[in-house]
mmCIF file of C-alpha atoms in Angstrom:
data_model
loop_
_atom_site.group_PDB
_atom_site.id
_atom_site.type_symbol
_atom_site.label_atom_id
_atom_site.label_comp_id
_atom_site.label_asym_id
_atom_site.label_seq_id
_atom_site.Cartn_x
_atom_site.Cartn_y
_atom_site.Cartn_z
ATOM 1 C CA MET A 52 -2.285 -12.399 -3.662
ATOM 2 C CA ARG A 53 -2.320 -9.654 -6.256
ATOM 3 C CA ILE A 54 -1.307 -6.060 -5.765
ATOM 4 C CA SER A 55 -3.583 -3.886 -7.888
ATOM 5 C CA ALA A 56 -2.291 -1.069 -10.058
ATOM 6 C CA LYS A 57 -4.168 1.293 -7.751
ATOM 7 C CA ALA A 58 -2.331 -0.019 -4.673
ATOM 8 C CA ASP A 59 1.036 0.055 -6.470
ATOM 9 C CA TYR A 60 0.451 3.629 -7.611
ATOM 10 C CA ALA A 61 -0.734 4.662 -4.140
ATOM 11 C CA VAL A 62 2.389 3.304 -2.456
ATOM 12 C CA ARG A 63 4.618 4.939 -5.070
ATOM 13 C CA ALA A 64 2.839 8.279 -4.643
ATOM 14 C CA ALA A 65 3.109 8.008 -0.863
ATOM 15 C CA LEU A 66 6.828 7.299 -1.203
ATOM 16 C CA GLN A 67 7.247 10.368 -3.398
ATOM 17 C CA LEU A 68 5.568 12.392 -0.642
ATOM 18 C CA ALA A 69 7.708 10.712 2.038
ATOM 19 C CA ALA A 70 10.876 11.592 0.121
ATOM 20 C CA ALA A 71 9.730 15.221 -0.131
ATOM 21 C CA GLY A 72 9.393 15.450 3.645
ATOM 22 C CA ASP A 73 8.057 18.684 5.078
ATOM 23 C CA ARG A 74 9.161 20.875 2.202
ATOM 24 C CA GLU A 75 6.560 22.463 -0.012
ATOM 25 C CA PRO A 76 3.550 20.282 -0.821
ATOM 26 C CA LEU A 77 3.863 18.302 -4.041
ATOM 27 C CA LYS A 78 1.447 18.873 -6.864
ATOM 28 C CA ALA A 79 -0.324 15.827 -8.247
ATOM 29 C CA GLU A 80 1.191 16.544 -11.659
ATOM 30 C CA ALA A 81 4.716 16.379 -10.221
ATOM 31 C CA ILE A 82 3.998 13.083 -8.441
ATOM 32 C CA ALA A 83 2.405 11.624 -11.572
ATOM 33 C CA GLU A 84 5.365 12.626 -13.718
ATOM 34 C CA ALA A 85 8.008 11.433 -11.245
ATOM 35 C CA GLN A 86 6.370 8.034 -10.800
ATOM 36 C CA GLU A 87 4.928 7.650 -14.316
ATOM 37 C CA ILE A 88 1.364 7.361 -13.013
ATOM 38 C CA PRO A 89 -1.589 8.486 -15.137
ATOM 39 C CA HIS A 90 -2.529 11.884 -13.694
ATOM 40 C CA LYS A 91 -6.309 11.404 -13.627
ATOM 41 C CA PHE A 92 -5.948 8.002 -11.940
ATOM 42 C CA LEU A 93 -3.565 9.519 -9.396
ATOM 43 C CA GLU A 94 -6.041 12.280 -8.536
ATOM 44 C CA GLY A 95 -8.597 9.642 -7.478
ATOM 45 C CA ILE A 96 -5.962 7.768 -5.471
ATOM 46 C CA LEU A 97 -4.854 10.947 -3.693
ATOM 47 C CA ASN A 98 -8.485 11.708 -2.858
ATOM 48 C CA ASP A 99 -8.861 8.215 -1.355
ATOM 49 C CA MET A 100 -5.678 8.756 0.623
ATOM 50 C CA ARG A 101 -6.923 12.148 1.815
ATOM 51 C CA ARG A 102 -10.251 10.679 2.947
ATOM 52 C CA GLY A 103 -8.310 7.876 4.632
ATOM 53 C CA GLY A 104 -6.247 10.356 6.634
ATOM 54 C CA LEU A 105 -2.907 9.549 5.016
ATOM 55 C CA VAL A 106 -2.404 12.791 3.091
ATOM 56 C CA VAL A 107 -3.515 16.363 3.441
ATOM 57 C CA SER A 108 -4.024 18.748 0.583
ATOM 58 C CA ARG A 109 -3.853 22.481 0.151
ATOM 59 C CA ARG A 110 -5.351 24.440 -2.702
ATOM 60 C CA GLY A 111 -3.819 27.364 -4.516
ATOM 61 C CA GLY A 112 -0.560 28.299 -6.177
ATOM 62 C CA ASN A 113 1.500 26.892 -3.318
ATOM 63 C CA GLY A 114 -0.873 23.983 -2.870
ATOM 64 C CA GLY A 115 -0.416 20.304 -3.287
ATOM 65 C CA TYR A 116 -0.218 17.165 -1.179
ATOM 66 C CA ARG A 117 1.873 16.032 1.758
ATOM 67 C CA LEU A 118 1.711 13.156 4.196
ATOM 68 C CA ALA A 119 -0.694 13.734 7.074
ATOM 69 C CA LYS A 120 1.698 12.143 9.592
ATOM 70 C CA PRO A 121 5.340 11.092 9.723
ATOM 71 C CA ALA A 122 6.406 8.506 7.126
ATOM 72 C CA GLY A 123 7.614 6.262 9.940
ATOM 73 C CA SER A 124 4.075 5.925 11.234
ATOM 74 C CA ILE A 125 2.479 4.943 7.902
ATOM 75 C CA SER A 126 2.843 1.301 6.883
ATOM 76 C CA VAL A 127 2.546 -0.047 3.375
ATOM 77 C CA ALA A 128 -0.511 -1.937 4.651
ATOM 78 C CA ASP A 129 -2.119 1.368 5.703
ATOM 79 C CA VAL A 130 -1.808 2.692 2.155
ATOM 80 C CA ILE A 131 -3.128 -0.474 0.531
ATOM 81 C CA ARG A 132 -6.093 -0.712 2.916
ATOM 82 C CA VAL A 133 -7.095 2.896 2.187
ATOM 83 C CA VAL A 134 -7.207 2.418 -1.576
ATOM 84 C CA ASP A 135 -8.112 -1.280 -1.927
ATOM 85 C CA GLY A 136 -9.677 -2.429 1.343
ATOM 86 C CA PRO A 137 -8.645 -5.584 3.198
ATOM 87 C CA LEU A 138 -5.209 -7.016 2.434
ATOM 88 C CA VAL A 139 -6.452 -10.571 1.976
ATOM 89 C CA SER A 140 -9.905 -11.693 0.979
ATOM 90 C CA VAL A 141 -11.320 -14.787 -0.645
ATOM 91 C CA ARG A 142 -13.965 -14.025 -3.248
ATOM 92 C CA GLY A 143 -14.256 -10.585 -1.635
ATOM 93 C CA VAL A 144 -14.891 -12.025 1.840
ATOM 94 C CA ARG A 145 -12.530 -11.678 4.801
ATOM 95 C CA PRO A 146 -11.217 -15.081 5.912
ATOM 96 C CA PRO A 147 -12.817 -15.138 9.409
ATOM 97 C CA GLU A 148 -16.232 -14.761 7.776
ATOM 98 C CA LEU A 149 -15.782 -17.913 5.681
ATOM 99 C CA THR A 150 -16.926 -21.432 6.480
ATOM 100 C CA TYR A 151 -15.929 -24.661 4.781
ATOM 101 C CA THR A 152 -17.027 -28.231 5.318
ATOM 102 C CA GLY A 153 -15.612 -31.678 4.723
ATOM 103 C CA PRO A 154 -12.188 -31.918 3.141
ATOM 104 C CA ALA A 155 -12.199 -28.149 2.463
ATOM 105 C CA ALA A 156 -12.426 -27.321 6.205
ATOM 106 C CA SER A 157 -8.637 -27.019 6.413
ATOM 107 C CA LEU A 158 -8.715 -24.142 3.915
ATOM 108 C CA LEU A 159 -9.827 -21.657 6.570
ATOM 109 C CA PRO A 160 -6.676 -21.905 8.714
ATOM 110 C CA LEU A 161 -4.618 -21.735 5.507
ATOM 111 C CA TRP A 162 -6.273 -18.449 4.486
ATOM 112 C CA ILE A 163 -5.875 -17.107 8.042
ATOM 113 C CA ALA A 164 -2.159 -18.030 8.016
ATOM 114 C CA LEU A 165 -1.735 -16.352 4.632
ATOM 115 C CA ARG A 166 -3.406 -13.198 5.930
ATOM 116 C CA ALA A 167 -1.207 -13.224 9.049
ATOM 117 C CA ASN A 168 1.955 -13.424 6.942
ATOM 118 C CA VAL A 169 0.848 -10.711 4.544
ATOM 119 C CA ARG A 170 0.013 -8.483 7.507
ATOM 120 C CA GLU A 171 3.371 -9.201 9.135
ATOM 121 C CA VAL A 172 5.253 -8.029 6.062
ATOM 122 C CA LEU A 173 3.086 -5.095 4.964
ATOM 123 C CA ASP A 174 2.325 -3.774 8.465
ATOM 124 C CA GLY A 175 6.010 -4.143 9.337
ATOM 125 C CA VAL A 176 7.327 -1.890 6.563
ATOM 126 C CA THR A 177 6.796 1.853 6.762
ATOM 127 C CA LEU A 178 7.098 4.526 4.129
ATOM 128 C CA ALA A 179 10.188 5.753 5.977
ATOM 129 C CA ASP A 180 11.760 2.281 5.676
ATOM 130 C CA LEU A 181 11.211 2.252 1.932
ATOM 131 C CA ALA A 182 12.186 5.887 1.395
ATOM 132 C CA SER A 183 15.487 5.239 3.181
ATOM 133 C CA ALA A 184 15.966 1.877 1.395
ATOM 134 C CA GLU A 185 16.283 0.164 4.772
ATOM 135 C CA LEU A 186 13.840 -2.717 4.932
ATOM 136 C CA PRO A 187 13.369 -4.518 8.247
ATOM 137 C CA ALA A 188 15.762 -7.481 8.600
ATOM 138 C CA ALA A 189 12.978 -10.087 8.419
ATOM 139 C CA VAL A 190 11.672 -8.637 5.147
ATOM 140 C CA SER A 191 15.169 -8.361 3.680
ATOM 141 C CA ALA A 192 15.810 -11.994 4.603
ATOM 142 C CA LEU A 193 12.675 -13.078 2.739
ATOM 143 C CA ALA A 194 13.696 -11.082 -0.336
ATOM 144 C CA GLU A 195 17.223 -12.530 -0.251
ATOM 145 C CA GLU A 196 15.936 -16.071 -0.692
ATOM 146 C CA PRO A 197 16.776 -17.072 -4.308
ATOM 147 C CA ALA A 198 13.425 -18.863 -4.666
ATOM 148 C CA ALA A 199 11.624 -15.580 -3.929
ATOM 149 C CA TRP A 200 12.865 -14.230 -7.265
ATOM 150 C CA THR A 201 11.697 -17.118 -9.427
ATOM 151 C CA ASN A 202 8.269 -17.877 -10.792
ATOM 152 C CA PRO A 203 7.200 -21.490 -10.353
#
């Protein structure tokens, strides 16, 4: 699985908004600078997030962006789905829509299991979890495995 630059930037921008809370809305320029995200690219991401119902925007001198709902109710998966679509696909197709034959037939349950695990992690972590640096215990346990930090 690959996390696109767009998804990475979207999560980072959402975290910047989560950290800001209900104070004044944040301008795109401030988010871009704080997270070192190209401003023009961020504008498109914020528009996707607005259309997806994750952020709201306000125009004008006191305008900017803020989360549309509490950070504890927005998962990392929600952000990724809004900007990139399904979490796991094979050749752009969702696993349940695939069919394999012969020796490759066992690939389908493998892809389904992969999707289930990705969902479990990304749906189980909210922006509030990340903003407070308190990952769920199951996710922390996965990250604490020494093999998780090495590249085979």
